[in-house]
Short mmCIF file of C-alpha atoms and ligand atoms in Angstrom, two decimals:
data_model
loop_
_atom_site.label_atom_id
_atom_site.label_comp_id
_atom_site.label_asym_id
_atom_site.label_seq_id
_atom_site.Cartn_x
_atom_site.Cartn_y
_atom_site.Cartn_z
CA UNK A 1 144.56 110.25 196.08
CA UNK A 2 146.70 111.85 198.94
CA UNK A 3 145.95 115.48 199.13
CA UNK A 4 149.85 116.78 199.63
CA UNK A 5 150.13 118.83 196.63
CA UNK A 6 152.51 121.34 196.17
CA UNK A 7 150.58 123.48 193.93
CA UNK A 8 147.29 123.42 192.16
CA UNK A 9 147.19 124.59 188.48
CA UNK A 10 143.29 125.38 187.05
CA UNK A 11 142.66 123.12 184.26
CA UNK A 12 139.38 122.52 182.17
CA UNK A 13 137.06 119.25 182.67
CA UNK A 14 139.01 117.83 185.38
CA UNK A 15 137.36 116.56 188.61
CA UNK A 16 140.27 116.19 190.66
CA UNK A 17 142.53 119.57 190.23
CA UNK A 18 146.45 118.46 189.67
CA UNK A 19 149.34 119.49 191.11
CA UNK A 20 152.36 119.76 188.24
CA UNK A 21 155.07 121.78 189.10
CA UNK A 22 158.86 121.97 187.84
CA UNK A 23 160.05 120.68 191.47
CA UNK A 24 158.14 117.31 189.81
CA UNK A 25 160.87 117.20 187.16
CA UNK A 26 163.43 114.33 187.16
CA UNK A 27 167.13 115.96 188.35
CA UNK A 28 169.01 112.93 188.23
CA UNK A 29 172.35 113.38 188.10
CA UNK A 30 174.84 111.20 186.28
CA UNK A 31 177.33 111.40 189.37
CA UNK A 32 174.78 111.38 192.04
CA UNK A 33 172.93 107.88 191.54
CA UNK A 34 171.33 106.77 194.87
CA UNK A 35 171.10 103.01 195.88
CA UNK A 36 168.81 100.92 194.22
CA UNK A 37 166.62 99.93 196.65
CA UNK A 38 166.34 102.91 198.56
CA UNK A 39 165.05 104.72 195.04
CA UNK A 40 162.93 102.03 194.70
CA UNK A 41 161.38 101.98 197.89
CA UNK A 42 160.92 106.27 197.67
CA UNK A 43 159.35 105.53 194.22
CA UNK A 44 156.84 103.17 195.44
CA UNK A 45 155.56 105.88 197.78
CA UNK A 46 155.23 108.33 195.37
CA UNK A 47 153.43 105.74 193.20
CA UNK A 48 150.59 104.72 196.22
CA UNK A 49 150.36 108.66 197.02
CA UNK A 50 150.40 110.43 194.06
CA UNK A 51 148.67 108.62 190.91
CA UNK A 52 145.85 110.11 189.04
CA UNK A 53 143.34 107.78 186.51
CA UNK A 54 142.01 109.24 183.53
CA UNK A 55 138.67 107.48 184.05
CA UNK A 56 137.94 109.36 186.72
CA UNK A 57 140.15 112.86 186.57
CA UNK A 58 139.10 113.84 183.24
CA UNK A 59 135.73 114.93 182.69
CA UNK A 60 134.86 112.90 178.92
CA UNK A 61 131.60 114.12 178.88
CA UNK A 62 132.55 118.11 178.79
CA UNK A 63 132.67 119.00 175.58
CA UNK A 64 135.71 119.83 173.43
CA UNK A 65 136.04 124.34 172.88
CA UNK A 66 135.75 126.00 170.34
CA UNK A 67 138.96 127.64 168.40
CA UNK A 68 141.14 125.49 170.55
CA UNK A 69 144.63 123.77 169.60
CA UNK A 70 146.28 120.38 170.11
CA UNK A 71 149.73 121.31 169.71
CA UNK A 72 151.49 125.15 170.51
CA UNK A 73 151.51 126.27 166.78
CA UNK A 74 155.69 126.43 166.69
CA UNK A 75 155.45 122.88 167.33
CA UNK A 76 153.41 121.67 164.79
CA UNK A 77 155.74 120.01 162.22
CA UNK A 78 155.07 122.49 158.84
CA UNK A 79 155.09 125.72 161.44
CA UNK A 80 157.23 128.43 159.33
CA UNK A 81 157.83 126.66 155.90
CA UNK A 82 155.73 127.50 152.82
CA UNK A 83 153.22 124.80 153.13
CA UNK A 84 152.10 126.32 156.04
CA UNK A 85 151.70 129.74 155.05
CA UNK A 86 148.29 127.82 152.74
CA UNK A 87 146.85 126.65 155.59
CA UNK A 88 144.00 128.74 156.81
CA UNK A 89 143.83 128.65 160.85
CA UNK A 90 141.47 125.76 160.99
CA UNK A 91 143.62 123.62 158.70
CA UNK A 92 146.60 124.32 161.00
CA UNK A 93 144.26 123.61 164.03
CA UNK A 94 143.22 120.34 162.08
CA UNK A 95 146.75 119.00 161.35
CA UNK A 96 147.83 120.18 165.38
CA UNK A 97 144.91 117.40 165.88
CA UNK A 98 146.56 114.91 163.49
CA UNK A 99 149.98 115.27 164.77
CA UNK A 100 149.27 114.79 168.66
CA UNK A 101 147.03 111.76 167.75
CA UNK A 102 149.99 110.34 165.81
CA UNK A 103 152.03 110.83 168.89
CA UNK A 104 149.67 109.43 171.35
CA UNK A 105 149.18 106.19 168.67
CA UNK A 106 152.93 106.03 168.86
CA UNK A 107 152.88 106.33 172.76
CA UNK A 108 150.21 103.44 173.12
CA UNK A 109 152.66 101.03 171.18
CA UNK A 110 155.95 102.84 173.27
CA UNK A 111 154.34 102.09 176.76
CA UNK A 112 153.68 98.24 175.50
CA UNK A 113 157.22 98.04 174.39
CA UNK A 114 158.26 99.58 178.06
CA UNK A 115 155.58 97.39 180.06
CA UNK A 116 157.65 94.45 178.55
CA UNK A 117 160.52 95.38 179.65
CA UNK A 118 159.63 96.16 183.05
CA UNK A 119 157.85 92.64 183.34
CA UNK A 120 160.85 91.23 182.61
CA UNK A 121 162.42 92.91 185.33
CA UNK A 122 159.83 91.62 187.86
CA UNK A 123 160.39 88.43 186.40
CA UNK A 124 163.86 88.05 187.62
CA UNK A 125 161.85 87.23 190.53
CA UNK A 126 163.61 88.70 193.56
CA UNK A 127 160.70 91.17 195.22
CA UNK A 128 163.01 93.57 195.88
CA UNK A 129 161.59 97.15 195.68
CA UNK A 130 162.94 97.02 192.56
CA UNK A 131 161.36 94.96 190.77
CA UNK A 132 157.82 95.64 192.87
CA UNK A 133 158.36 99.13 191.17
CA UNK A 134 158.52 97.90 188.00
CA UNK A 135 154.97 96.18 188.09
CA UNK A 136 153.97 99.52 190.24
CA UNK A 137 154.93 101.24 186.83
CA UNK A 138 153.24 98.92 184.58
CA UNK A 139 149.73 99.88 186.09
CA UNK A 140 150.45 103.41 185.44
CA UNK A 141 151.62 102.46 181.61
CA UNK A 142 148.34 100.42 181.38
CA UNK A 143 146.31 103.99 182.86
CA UNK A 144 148.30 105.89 180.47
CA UNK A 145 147.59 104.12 177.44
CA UNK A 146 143.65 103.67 178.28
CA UNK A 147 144.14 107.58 178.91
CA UNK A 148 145.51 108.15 175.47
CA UNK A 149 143.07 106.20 173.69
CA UNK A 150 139.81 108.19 175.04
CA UNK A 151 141.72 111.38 173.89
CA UNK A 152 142.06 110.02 170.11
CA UNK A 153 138.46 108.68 170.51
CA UNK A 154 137.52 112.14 172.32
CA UNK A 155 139.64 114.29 169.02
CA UNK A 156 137.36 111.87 166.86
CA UNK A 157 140.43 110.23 165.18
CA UNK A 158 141.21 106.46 164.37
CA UNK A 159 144.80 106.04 165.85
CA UNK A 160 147.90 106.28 163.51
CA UNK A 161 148.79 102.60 163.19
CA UNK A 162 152.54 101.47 162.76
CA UNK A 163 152.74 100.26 159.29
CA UNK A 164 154.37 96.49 159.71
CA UNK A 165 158.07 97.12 159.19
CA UNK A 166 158.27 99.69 161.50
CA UNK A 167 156.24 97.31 163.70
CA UNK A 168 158.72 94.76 163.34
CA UNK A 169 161.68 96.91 164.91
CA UNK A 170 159.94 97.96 168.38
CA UNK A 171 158.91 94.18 168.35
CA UNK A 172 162.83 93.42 167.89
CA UNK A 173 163.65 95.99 170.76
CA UNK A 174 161.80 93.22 173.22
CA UNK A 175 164.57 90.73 172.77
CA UNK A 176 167.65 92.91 173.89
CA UNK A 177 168.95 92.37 176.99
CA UNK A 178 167.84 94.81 179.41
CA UNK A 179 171.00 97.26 180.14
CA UNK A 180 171.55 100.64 179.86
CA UNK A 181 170.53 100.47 176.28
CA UNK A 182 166.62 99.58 176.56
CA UNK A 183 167.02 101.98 179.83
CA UNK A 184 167.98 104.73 177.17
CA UNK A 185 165.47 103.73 174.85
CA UNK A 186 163.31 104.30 178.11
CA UNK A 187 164.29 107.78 178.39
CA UNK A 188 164.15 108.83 174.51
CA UNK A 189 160.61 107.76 174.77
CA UNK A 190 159.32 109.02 178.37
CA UNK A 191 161.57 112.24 178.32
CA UNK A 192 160.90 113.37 174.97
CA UNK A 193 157.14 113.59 175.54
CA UNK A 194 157.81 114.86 178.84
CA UNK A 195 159.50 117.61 177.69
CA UNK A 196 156.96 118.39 175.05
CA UNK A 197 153.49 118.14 177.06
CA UNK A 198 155.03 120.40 179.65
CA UNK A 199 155.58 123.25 177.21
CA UNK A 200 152.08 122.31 176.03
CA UNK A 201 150.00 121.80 179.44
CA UNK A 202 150.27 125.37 180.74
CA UNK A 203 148.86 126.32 177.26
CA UNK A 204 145.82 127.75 177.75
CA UNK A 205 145.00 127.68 174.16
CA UNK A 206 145.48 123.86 174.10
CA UNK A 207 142.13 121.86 174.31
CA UNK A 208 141.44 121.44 178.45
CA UNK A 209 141.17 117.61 177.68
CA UNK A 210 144.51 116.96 176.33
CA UNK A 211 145.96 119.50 179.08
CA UNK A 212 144.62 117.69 181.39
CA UNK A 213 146.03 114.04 180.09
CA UNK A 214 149.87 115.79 179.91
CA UNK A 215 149.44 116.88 183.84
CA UNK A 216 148.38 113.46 184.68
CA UNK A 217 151.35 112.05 182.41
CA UNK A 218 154.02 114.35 183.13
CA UNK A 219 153.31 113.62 186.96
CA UNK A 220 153.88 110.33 186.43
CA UNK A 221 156.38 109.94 184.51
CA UNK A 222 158.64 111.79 186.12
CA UNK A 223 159.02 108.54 188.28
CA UNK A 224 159.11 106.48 185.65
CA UNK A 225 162.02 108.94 184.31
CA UNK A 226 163.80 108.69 187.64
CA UNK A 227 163.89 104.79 187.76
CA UNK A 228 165.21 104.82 183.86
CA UNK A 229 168.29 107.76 184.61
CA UNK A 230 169.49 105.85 187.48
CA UNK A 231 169.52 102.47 186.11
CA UNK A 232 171.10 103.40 182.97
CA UNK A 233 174.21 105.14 184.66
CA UNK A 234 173.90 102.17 186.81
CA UNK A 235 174.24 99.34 183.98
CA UNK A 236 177.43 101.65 182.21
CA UNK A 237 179.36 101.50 185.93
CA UNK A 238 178.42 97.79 186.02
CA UNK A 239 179.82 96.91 182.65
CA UNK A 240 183.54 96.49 180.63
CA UNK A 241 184.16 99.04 178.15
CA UNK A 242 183.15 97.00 174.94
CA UNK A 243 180.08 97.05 176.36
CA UNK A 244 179.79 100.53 177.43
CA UNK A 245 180.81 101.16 173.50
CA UNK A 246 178.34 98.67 172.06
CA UNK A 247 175.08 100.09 174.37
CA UNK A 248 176.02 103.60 173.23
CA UNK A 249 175.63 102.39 169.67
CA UNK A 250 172.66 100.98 170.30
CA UNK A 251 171.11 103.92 171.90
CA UNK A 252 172.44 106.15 169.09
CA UNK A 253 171.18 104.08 166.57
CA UNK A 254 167.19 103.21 168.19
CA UNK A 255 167.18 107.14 168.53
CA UNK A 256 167.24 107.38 164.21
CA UNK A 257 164.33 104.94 164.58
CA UNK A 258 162.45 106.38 166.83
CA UNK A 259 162.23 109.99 166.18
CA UNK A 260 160.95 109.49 162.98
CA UNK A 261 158.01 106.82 164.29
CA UNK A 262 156.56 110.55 166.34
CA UNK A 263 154.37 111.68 163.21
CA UNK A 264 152.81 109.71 160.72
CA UNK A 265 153.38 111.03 157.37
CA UNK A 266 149.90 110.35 156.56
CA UNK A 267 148.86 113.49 158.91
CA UNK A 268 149.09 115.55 156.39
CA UNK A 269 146.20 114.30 154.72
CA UNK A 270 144.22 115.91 156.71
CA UNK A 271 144.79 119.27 155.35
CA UNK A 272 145.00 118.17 151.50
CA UNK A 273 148.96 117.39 151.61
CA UNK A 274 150.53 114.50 149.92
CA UNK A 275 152.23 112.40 152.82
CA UNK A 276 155.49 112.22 151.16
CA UNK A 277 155.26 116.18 150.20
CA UNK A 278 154.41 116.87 153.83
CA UNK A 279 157.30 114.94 155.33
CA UNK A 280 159.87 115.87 153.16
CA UNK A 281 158.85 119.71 153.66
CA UNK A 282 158.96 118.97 157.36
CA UNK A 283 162.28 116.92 157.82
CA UNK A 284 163.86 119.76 156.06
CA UNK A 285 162.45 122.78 157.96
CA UNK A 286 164.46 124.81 160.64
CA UNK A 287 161.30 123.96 162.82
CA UNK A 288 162.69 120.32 162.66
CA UNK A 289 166.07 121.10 164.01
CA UNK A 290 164.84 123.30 166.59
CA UNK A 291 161.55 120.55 167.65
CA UNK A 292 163.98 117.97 168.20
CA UNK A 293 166.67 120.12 169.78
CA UNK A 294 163.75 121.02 172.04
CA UNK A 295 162.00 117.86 173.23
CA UNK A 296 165.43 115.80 173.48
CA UNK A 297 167.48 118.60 175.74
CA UNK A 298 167.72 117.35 179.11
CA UNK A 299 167.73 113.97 178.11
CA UNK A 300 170.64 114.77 175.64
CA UNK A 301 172.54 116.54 178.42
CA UNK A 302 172.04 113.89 181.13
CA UNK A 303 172.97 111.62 178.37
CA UNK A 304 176.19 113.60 177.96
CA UNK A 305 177.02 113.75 181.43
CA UNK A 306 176.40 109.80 181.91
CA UNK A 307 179.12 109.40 178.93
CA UNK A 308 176.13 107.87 176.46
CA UNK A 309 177.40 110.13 173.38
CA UNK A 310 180.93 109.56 173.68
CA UNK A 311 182.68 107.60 170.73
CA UNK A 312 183.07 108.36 167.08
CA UNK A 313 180.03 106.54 165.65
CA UNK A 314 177.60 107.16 168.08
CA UNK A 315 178.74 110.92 168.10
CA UNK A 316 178.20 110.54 163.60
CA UNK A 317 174.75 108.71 165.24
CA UNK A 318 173.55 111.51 167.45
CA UNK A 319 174.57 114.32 164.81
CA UNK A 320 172.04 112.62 161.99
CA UNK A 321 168.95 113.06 164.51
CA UNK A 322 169.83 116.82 164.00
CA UNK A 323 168.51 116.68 168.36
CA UNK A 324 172.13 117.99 169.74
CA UNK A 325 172.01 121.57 171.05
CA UNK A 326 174.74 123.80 169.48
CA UNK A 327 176.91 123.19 172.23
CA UNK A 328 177.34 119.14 172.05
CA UNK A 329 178.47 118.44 168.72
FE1 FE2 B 1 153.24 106.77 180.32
FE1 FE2 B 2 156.58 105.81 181.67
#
């Protein structure tokens, strides 16, 4: 690990101390897309300098503290409805647990489907720095995912499992062709748990485990983030305007799947709530709206700028995720 850091943050059972900063955070700009191969070759450097492995850089063996969360409390998905006002501070504590292992289950099968997809971009077989990157970012998928798992087994939780339908769509997802589509798909993944773990990292009332996991990830990522932005806006510039039209659609439409595939309505077990009672409470909460407004932000905006919500349907598309902020409607 190269020891140019441009700040150190404290964190709990780490043995490495990590440098996360907002300078890390992707600025991509729709109008501003820099050559391919030059990107690629600047993320590959990043990638051999900068890479942390949860094997090593979190400390398993500390054990987990007392009284501490898993998720800030306004994120947690019954926060402010009446359902939560029954839950006693453990309870809420306990179903904080459920919901971040639900996400992490979902981000073990997410960094699969994205693994694929970059394999299939190294299998085009031209070495460029490209498509080197792309295996470069399958090692850290493969870290992440190992990295996730000790945290479910460390929360003492079996992992939420995708019930086979649901299953059956992300398998789907692996036979588009890769375009600015699957790129987006990319993004609605990687930048909507960016965006979450670094409101939650800094937390000091989060568990110093799972802060230290969203430091490593968020780190990381934001490379990952980088490649996706830029090869998105590059695939719309590249293509006819059908297909600019039918991408969008595409996008609009996986991002109705996937929100919903975040928490597993059978969380709310875990605190004595019927699944379907829990959901339905939750879907129709203002903390919905304003969770999903939230985490989906700057991808929303840099989707905006790169022209991914123009056109009537996948405007209709956008609006049903209830993610738009007030001012892109
Ligand atoms: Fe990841
Ligand atoms: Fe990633």
């Amino acid at each position: 690990m190269a020891e140019s850091r441009s700040a150190v943050v404290a964190v709990g059972p780490d043995r490495r101390p990590i440098a996360t900063t907002t300078a890390d955070a992707p600025n991509v700009k729709a109008r501003s897309v820099g050559a391919r191969e030059k990107t690629a070759a600047r993320l590959l450097g990043s990638t051999a300098n900068k890479f942390y492995d949860a094997e090593v850089d979190i400390d398993w063996d500390a054990p987990l503290q007392e009284g501490k969360g898993w998720m800030p409390e306004h994120r947690i998905s019954l926060y402010g409805t009446e359902l939560w006002d029954t839950l006693t501070p453990e309870q809420r504590i306990e179903l904080g647990k459920h919901e971040i292992v639900s996400i992490l289950s979902f981000g073990i099968y997410a960094e699969t489907f994205l693994s694929a997809n970059l394999l299939r971009v190294f299998g085009r077989g031209t070495l460029s720095d490209h498509s080197l990157y792309a295996i470069a970012e399958i090692g850290e998928e493969s870290r992440h995912s190992i990295m996730f798992g000790k945290l479910i087994e460390k929360a003492g939780l079996r992992p939420y499992l995708l019930p086979r339908t649901s299953l059956f769509w992300v398998k789907l997802g692996q036979f588009l062709p890769l375009g600015p589509a699957t790129y987006g798909v990319t993004l609605l993944i990687e930048e909507v748990l960016d965006r979450g773990q670094r409101e939650a990292m800094n937390d000091p009332n989060m568990q110093p485990h799972l802060r230290q996991l969203m430091k490593i990830h968020v780190l990381e990522e934001s490379r990952h983030i980088t490649y996706a932005r830029e090869e998105m806006v590059r695939g719309m510039q590249a293509t006819n305007r059908v297909n600019r039209a039918l991408h969008r659609v595409i996008l609009a439409a996986a991002a109705n799947v996937t929100y919903p595939l975040l928490i597993d309505p059978r969380v709310y077990r875990s605190v004595g709530i019927r699944p379907w009672r829990g959901i339905r409470t939750a879907v129709r909460s203002e903390t919905y709206s304003a969770n999903m407004q939230f985490v989906s932000e700057p991808m929303v905006r840099f989707f905006h700028e790169a022209g991914m919500l123009d056109g009537v349907v996948t405007r209709w598309l956008w609006r049903m995720t209830r993610a738009l902020p007030a001012d892109i409607t």
